[in-house]
Tab-separated table of C-alpha atoms and ligand atoms in Angstrom:
chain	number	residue	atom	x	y	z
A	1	UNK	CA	0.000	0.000	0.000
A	2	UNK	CA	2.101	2.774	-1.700
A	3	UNK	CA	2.030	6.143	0.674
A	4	UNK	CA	0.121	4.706	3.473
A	5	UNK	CA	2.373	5.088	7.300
A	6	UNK	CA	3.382	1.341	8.742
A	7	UNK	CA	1.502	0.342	11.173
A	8	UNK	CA	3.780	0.206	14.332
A	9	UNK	CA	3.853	-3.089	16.426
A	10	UNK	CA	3.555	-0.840	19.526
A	11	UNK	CA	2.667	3.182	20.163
A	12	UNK	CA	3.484	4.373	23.634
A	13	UNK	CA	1.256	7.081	24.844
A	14	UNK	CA	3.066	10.095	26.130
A	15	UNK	CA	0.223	12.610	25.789
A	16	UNK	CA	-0.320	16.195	26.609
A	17	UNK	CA	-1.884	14.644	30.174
A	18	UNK	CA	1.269	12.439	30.808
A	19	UNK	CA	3.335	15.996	29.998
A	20	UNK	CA	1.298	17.676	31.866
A	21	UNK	CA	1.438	15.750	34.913
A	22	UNK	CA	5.584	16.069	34.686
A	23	UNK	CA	5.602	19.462	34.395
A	24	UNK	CA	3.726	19.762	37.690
A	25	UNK	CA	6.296	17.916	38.889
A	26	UNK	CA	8.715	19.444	38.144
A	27	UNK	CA	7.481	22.875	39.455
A	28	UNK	CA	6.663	21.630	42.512
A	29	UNK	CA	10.391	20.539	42.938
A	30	UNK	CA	9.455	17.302	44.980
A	31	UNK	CA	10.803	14.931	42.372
A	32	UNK	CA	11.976	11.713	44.181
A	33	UNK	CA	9.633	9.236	46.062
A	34	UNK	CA	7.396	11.505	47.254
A	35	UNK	CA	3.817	12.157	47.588
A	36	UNK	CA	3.338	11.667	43.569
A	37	UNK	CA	4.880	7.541	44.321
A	38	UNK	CA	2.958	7.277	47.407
A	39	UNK	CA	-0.552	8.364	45.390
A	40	UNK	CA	0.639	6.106	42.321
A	41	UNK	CA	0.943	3.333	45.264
A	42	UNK	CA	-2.494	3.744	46.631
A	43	UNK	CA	-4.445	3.675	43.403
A	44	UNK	CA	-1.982	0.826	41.626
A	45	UNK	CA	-3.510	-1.333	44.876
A	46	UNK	CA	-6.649	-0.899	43.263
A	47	UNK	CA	-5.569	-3.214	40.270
A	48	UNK	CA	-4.307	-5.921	42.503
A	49	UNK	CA	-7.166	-6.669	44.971
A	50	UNK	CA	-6.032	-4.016	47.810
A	51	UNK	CA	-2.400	-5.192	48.093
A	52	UNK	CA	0.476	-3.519	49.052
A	53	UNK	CA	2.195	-1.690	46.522
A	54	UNK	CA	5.935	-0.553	46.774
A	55	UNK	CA	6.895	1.281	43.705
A	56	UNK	CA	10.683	0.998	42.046
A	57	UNK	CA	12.584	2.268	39.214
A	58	UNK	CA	11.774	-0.824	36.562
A	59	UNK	CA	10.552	-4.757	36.095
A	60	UNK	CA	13.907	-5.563	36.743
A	61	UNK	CA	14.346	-4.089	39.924
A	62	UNK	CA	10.896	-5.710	41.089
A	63	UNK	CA	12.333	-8.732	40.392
A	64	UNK	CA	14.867	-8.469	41.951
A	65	UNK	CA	13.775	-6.649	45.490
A	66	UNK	CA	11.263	-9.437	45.430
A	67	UNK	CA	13.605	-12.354	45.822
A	68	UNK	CA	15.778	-9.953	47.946
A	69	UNK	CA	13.222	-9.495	50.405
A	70	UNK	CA	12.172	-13.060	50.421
A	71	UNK	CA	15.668	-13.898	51.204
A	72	UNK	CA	16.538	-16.339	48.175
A	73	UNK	CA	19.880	-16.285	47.419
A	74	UNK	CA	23.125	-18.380	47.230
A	75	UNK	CA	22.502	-22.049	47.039
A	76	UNK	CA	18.908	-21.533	45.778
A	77	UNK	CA	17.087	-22.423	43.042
A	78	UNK	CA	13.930	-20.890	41.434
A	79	UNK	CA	12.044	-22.431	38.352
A	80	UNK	CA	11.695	-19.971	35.990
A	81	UNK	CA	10.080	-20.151	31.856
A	82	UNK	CA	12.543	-20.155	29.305
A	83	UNK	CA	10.569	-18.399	27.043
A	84	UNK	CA	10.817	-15.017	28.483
A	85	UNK	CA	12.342	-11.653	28.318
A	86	UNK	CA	16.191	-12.278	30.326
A	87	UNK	CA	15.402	-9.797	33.400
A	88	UNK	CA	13.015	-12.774	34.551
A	89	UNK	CA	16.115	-15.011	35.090
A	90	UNK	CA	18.490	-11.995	35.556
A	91	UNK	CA	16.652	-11.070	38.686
A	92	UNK	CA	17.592	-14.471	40.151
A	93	UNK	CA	21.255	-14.614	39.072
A	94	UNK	CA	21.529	-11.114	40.570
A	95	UNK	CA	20.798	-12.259	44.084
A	96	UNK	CA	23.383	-15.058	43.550
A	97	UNK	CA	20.630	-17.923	43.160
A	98	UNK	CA	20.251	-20.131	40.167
A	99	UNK	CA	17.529	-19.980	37.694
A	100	UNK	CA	16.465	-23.569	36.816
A	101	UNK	CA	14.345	-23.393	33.183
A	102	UNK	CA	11.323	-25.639	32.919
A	103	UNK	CA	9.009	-25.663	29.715
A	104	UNK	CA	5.756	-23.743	28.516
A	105	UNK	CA	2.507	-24.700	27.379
A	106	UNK	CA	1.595	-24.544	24.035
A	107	UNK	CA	-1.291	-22.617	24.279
A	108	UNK	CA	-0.437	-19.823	26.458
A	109	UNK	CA	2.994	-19.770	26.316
A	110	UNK	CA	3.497	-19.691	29.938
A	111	UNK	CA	5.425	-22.158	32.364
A	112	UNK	CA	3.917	-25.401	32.409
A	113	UNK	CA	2.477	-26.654	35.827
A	114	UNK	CA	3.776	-30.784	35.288
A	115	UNK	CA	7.542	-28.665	33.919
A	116	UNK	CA	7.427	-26.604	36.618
A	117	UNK	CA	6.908	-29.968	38.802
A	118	UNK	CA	9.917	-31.861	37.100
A	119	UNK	CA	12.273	-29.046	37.688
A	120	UNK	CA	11.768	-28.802	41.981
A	121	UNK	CA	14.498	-30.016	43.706
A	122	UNK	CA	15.807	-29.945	47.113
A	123	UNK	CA	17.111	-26.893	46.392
A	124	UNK	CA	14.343	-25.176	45.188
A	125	UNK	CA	13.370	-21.654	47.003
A	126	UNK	CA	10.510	-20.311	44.650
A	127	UNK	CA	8.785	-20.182	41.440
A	128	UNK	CA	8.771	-17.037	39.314
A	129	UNK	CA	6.121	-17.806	36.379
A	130	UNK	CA	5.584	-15.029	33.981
A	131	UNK	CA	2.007	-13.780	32.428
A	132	UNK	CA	3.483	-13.625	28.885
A	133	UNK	CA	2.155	-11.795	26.511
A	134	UNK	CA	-0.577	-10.438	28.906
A	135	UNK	CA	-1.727	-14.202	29.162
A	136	UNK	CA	-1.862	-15.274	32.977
A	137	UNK	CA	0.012	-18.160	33.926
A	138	UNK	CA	-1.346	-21.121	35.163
A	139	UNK	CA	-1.932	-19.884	39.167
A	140	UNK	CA	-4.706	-22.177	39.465
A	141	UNK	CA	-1.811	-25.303	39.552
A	142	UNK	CA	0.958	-23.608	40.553
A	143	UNK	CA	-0.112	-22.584	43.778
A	144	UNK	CA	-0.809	-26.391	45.065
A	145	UNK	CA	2.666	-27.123	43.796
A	146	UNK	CA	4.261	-24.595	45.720
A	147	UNK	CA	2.341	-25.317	48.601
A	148	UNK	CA	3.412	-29.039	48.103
A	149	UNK	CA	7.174	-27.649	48.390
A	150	UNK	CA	6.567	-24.816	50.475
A	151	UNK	CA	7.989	-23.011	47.861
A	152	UNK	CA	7.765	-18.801	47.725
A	153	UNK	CA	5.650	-17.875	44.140
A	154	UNK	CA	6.753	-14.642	42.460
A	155	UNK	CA	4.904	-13.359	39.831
A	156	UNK	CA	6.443	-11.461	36.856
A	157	UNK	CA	3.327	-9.934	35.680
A	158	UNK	CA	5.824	-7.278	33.638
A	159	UNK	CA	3.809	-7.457	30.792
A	160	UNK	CA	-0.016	-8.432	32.004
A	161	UNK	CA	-1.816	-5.366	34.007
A	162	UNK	CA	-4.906	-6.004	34.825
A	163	UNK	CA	-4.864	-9.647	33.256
A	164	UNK	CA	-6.968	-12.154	35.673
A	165	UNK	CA	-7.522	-15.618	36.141
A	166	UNK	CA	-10.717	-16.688	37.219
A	167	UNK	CA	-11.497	-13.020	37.987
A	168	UNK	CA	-8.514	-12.535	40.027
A	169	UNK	CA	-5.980	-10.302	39.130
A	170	UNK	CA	-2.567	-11.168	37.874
A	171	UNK	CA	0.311	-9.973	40.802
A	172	UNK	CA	-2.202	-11.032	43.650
A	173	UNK	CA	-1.507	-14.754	43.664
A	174	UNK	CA	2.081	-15.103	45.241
A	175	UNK	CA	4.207	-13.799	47.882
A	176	UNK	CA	4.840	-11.005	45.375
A	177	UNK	CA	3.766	-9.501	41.859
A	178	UNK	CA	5.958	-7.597	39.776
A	179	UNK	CA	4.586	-5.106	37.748
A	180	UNK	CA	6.929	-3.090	34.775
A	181	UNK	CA	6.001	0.318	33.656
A	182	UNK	CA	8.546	0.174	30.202
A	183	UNK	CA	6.908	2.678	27.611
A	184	UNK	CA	5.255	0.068	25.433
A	185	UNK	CA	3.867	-1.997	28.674
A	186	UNK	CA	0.105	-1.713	28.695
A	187	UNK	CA	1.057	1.526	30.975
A	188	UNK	CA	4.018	3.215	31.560
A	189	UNK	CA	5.512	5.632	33.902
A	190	UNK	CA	8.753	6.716	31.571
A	191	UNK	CA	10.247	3.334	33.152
A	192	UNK	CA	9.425	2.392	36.589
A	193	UNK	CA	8.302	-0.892	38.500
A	194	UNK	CA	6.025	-1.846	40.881
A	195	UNK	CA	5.952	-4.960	43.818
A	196	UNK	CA	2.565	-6.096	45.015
A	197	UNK	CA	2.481	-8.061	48.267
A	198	UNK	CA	0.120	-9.135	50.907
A	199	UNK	CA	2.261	-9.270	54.002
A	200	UNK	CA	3.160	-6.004	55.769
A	201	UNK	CA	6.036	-6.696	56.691
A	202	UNK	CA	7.421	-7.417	53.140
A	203	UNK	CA	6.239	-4.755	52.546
A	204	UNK	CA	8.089	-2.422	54.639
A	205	UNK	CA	11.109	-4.534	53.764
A	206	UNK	CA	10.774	-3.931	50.164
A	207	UNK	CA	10.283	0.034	51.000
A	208	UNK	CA	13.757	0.088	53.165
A	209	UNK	CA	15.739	-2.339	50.102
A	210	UNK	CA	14.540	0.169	47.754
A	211	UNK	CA	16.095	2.898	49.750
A	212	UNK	CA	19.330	1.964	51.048
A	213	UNK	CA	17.986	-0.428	53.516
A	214	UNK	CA	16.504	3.211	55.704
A	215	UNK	CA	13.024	2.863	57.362
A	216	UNK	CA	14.520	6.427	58.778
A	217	UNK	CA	16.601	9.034	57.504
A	218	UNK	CA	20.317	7.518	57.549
A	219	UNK	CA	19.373	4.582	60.004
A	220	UNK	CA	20.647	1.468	57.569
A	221	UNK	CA	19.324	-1.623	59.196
A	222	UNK	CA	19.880	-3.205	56.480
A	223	UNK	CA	22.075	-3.271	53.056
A	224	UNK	CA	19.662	-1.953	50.431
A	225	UNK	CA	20.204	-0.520	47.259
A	226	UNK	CA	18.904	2.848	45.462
A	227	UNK	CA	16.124	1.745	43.219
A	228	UNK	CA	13.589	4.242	43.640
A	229	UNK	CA	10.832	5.471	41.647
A	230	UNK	CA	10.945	9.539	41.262
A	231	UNK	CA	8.034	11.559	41.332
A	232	UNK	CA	7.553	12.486	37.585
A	233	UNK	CA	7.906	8.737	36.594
A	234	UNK	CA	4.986	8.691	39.665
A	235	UNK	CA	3.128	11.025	37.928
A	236	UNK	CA	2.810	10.067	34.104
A	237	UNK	CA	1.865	6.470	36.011
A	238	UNK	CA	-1.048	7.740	37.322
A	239	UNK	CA	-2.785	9.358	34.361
A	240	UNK	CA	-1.518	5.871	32.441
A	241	UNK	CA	-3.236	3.930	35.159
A	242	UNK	CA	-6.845	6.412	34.929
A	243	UNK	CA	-6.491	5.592	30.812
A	244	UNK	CA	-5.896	1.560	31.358
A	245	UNK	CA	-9.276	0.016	31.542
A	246	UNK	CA	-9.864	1.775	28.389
A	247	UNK	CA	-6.945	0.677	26.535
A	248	UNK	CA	-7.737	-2.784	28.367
A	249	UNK	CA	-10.878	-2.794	26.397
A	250	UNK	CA	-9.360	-1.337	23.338
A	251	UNK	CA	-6.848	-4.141	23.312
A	252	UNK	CA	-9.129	-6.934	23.833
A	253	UNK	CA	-11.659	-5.530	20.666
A	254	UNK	CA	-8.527	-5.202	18.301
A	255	UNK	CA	-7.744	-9.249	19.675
A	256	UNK	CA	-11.426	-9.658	19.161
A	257	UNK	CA	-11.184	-8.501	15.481
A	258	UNK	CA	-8.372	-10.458	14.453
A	259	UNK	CA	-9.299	-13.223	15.882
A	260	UNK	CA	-12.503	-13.129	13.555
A	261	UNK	CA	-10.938	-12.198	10.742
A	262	UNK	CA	-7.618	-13.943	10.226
A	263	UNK	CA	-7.868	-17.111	7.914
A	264	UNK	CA	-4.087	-17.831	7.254
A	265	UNK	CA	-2.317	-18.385	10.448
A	266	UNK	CA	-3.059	-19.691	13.831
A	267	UNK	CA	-4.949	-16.987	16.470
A	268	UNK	CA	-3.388	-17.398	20.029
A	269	UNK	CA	-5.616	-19.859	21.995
A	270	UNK	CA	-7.762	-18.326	25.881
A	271	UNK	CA	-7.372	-20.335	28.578
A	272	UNK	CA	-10.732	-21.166	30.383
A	273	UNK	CA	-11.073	-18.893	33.009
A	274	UNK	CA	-8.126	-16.380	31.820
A	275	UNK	CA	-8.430	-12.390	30.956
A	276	UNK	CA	-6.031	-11.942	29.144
A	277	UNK	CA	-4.823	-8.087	27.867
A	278	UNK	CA	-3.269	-8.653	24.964
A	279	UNK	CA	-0.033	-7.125	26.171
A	280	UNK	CA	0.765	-8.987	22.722
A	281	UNK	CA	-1.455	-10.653	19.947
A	282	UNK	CA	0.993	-13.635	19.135
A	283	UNK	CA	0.228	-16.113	16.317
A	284	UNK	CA	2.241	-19.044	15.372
A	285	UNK	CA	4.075	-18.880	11.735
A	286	UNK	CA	5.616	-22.514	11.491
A	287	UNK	CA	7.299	-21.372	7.870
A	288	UNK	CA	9.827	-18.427	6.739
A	289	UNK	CA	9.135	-16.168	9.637
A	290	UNK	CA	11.700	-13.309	8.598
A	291	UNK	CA	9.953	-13.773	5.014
A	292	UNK	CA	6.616	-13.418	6.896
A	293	UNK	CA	8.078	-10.443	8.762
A	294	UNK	CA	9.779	-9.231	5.634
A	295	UNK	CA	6.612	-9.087	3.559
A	296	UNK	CA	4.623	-7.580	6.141
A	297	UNK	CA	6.736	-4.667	6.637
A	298	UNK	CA	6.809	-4.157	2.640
A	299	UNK	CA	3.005	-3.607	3.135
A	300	UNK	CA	3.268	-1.226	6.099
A	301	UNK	CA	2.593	-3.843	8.785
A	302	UNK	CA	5.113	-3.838	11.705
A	303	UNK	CA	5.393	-6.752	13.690
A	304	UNK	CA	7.629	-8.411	16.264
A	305	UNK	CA	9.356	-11.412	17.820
A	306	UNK	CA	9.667	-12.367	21.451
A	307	UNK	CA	11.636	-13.939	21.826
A	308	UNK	CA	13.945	-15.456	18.867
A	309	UNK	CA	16.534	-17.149	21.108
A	310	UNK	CA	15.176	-18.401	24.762
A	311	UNK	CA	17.058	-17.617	28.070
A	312	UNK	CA	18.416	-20.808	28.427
A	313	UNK	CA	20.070	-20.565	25.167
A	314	UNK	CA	21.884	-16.895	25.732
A	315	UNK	CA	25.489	-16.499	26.225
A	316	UNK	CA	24.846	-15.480	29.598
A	317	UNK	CA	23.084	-19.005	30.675
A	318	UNK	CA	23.989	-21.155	27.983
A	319	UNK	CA	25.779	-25.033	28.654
A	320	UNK	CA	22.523	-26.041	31.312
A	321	UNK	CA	21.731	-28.842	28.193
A	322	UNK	CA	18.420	-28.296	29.029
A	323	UNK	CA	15.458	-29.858	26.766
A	324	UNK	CA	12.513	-27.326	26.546
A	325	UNK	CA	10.619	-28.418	23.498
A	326	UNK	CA	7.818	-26.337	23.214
A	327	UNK	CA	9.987	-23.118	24.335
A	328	UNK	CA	12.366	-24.567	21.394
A	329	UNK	CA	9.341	-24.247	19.328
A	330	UNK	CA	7.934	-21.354	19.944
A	331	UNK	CA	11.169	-19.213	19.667
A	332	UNK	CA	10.926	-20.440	16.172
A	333	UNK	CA	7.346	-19.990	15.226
A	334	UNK	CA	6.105	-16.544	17.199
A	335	UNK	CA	5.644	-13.642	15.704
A	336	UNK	CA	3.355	-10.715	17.186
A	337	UNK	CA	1.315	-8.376	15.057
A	338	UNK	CA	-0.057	-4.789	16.043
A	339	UNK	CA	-3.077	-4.603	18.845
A	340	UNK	CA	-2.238	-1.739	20.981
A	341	UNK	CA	-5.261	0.764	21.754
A	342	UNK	CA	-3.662	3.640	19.062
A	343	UNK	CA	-4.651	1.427	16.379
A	344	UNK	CA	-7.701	3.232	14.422
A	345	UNK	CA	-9.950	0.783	12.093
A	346	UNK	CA	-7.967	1.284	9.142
A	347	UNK	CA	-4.887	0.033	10.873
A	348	UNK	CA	-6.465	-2.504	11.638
A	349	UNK	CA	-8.111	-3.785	8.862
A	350	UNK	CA	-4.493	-3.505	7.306
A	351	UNK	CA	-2.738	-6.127	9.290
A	352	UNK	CA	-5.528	-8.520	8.975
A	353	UNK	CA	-5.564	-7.893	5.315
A	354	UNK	CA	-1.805	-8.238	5.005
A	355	UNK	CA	-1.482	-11.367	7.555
A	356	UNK	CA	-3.640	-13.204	5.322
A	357	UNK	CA	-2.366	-11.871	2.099
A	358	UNK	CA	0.931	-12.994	3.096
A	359	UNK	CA	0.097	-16.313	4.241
A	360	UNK	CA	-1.479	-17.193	1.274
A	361	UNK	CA	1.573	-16.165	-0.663
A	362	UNK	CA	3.753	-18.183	1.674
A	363	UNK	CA	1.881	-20.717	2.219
A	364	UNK	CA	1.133	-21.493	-1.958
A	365	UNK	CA	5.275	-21.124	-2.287
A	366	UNK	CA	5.535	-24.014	-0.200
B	401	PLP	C1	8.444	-10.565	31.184
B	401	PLP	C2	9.257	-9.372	31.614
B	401	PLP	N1	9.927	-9.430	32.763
B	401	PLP	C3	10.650	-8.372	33.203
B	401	PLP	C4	10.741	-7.214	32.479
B	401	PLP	C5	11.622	-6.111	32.994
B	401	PLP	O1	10.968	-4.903	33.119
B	401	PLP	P1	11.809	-3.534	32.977
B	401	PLP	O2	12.159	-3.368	31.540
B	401	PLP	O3	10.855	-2.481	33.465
B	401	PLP	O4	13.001	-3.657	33.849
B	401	PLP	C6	10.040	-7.105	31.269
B	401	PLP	C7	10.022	-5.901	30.435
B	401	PLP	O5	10.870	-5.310	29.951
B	401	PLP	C8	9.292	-8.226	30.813
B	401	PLP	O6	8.652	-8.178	29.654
């Protein structure tokens, strides 16, 4: 389609509100953890069934505080997916435990309950599934098993605000929830994080890690780190947060649309009892993906692939001779198409257009 703009795989939102809401910051000249965090805090809770909410500067350092707090650490293990972005097994390396990979499922490309049960050991301190794509992970089963072990559940819900499973919300099932506020999240803050716990007293752990181990001003009872959240990142959170039922909605009607009108390739599979948010629309394209990809962006459509190469096969974790077949698979085969809320019905009648269009081409080369 000669002329016509591609249609970006993702459109972060940084609006006159979220500018707005920065500048007042900014004027006011409280900029670091202060009452903008603390307001962020309260109405995040909201999202996660009145939890605790400490806020941080990213994912990663949710993640990480997390099993900090919960005091995992050398000579632990914690099952993680594969078939992630790195930070999920990057958090556990960086508090000097070992990440142990176990498989996905097929249909919602999150860790696999009977994997997950495979890869416990005596060693094992906690389980850290992720809500890929938006998709929640399988709670419902992993929460016996970790009761089984008396294992500590983490959630890295990075990429699934507001997803639920069986009506409860993503981040409120384990010991802790890890929320990432990356500009093409469902809702960002600039970059920021957020943990969501039950127990108080995590709680006020994870507030004194995040700030050099200090429950008061230069009293360090214990060795903490500097991972706050500052007040603009606060701010532009908040009017996200106001805006992310809509874009909830938005996302699930794009999902909706594609789902009903894509004949050529396979349209990612709903658990029963799952709401998933579409942080991604991810279909499966068995043949020629960067040919898929290629012709796709020659018609405008931009698209995406997370993740080409697994953790357990990056230079960084490599040699654990693990055998992950379906994360094997799906490395190969993924490949996620545009379904953010900035898509208008143009767009989107584009990239189901062009998704078919091209699998027809590929699929008659074959
Ligand atoms: C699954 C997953 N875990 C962790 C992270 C880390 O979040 P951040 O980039 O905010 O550190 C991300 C996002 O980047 C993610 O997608």
């Amino acid at each position: 389609m000669a002329g016509a703009e591609t249609v970006p795989v993702a459109r972060p939102v940084i609006g006159e509100a979220e500018i707005a809401a920065a500048v007042r910051v900014l004027r006011s000249g409280s900029v670091v953890q202060g009452p903008e965090v603390a307001a962020f805090e309260r109405e995040f809770s909201e999202l996660v069934d009145g939890r605790a909410c400490v806020a941080v500067n990213s994912g990663t350092s949710a993640l990480y505080l997390s099993l900090l707090a919960l005091g995992i650490g050398p000579g632990d293990e914690v099952v993680v997916p594969s078939f992630s972005f790195a930070a999920t097994a990057n958090a556990v390396r960086l508090v000097g435990a070992e990440p142990v990979f176990a498989d996905i499922e097929a249909d919602s490309f999150c860790l696999d309950p009977e994997a997950a049960a495979a890869a416990v050991g005596p060693r094992t301190a906690a389980l850290l599934p992720v809500h890929l794509y938006g998709h929640p992970a399988a709670m419902d089963r992993l929460l016996p098993l970790a009761a089984r072990h008396g294992l500590a559940v983490v959630e890295d819900a990075c990429q699934a605000h507001a997803a639920t499973l069986h009506g409860r919300p993503v981040g409120s099932f384990g010991a802790a929830g890890c929320f990432s506020f990356y500009p093409t999240k469902n809702m960002h803050a600039l970059e920021g994080g957020m943990v969501v716990v039950q127990d108080a007293r995590l709680a006020a752990k994870l507030r004194m890690l995040r700030n050099q181990g200090m429950a008061e001003r230069y009293r360090h009872e214990l060795v903490g780190a500097n991972l706050r959240m500052t007040d603009v990142s606060a701010a532009v959170g908040r009017v996200q947060l106001a805006a992310l039922a809509g874009w909830t909605e938005r996302r699930r009607q794009h999902a909706k649309a594609l789902d009903a009108r894509l004949r050529g390739v396979p349209t990612p599979p709903v658990a029963v009892g799952a709401g998933h948010v579409y942080h991604q629309y991810t279909v499966r394209v068995a043949e020629q993906r960067a040919r898929f990809q290629g012709e796709l962006a020659q018609r405008g459509i931009g698209s995406a692939v997370h993740y080409a190469v697994p953790i357990h096969r990056q230079p960084a974790y490599a040699g654990g001779g693990e055998e992950l077949p379906q994360t094997d698979r799906a490395a190969a085969e993924v490949l996620s198409l545009p379904v953010h809320p900035g898509l208008t019905e143009g767009e989107l009648d584009r990239v189901a257009t062009a998704v078919d269009a091209v699998a027809a081409l590929l699929g008659s080369e074959l």
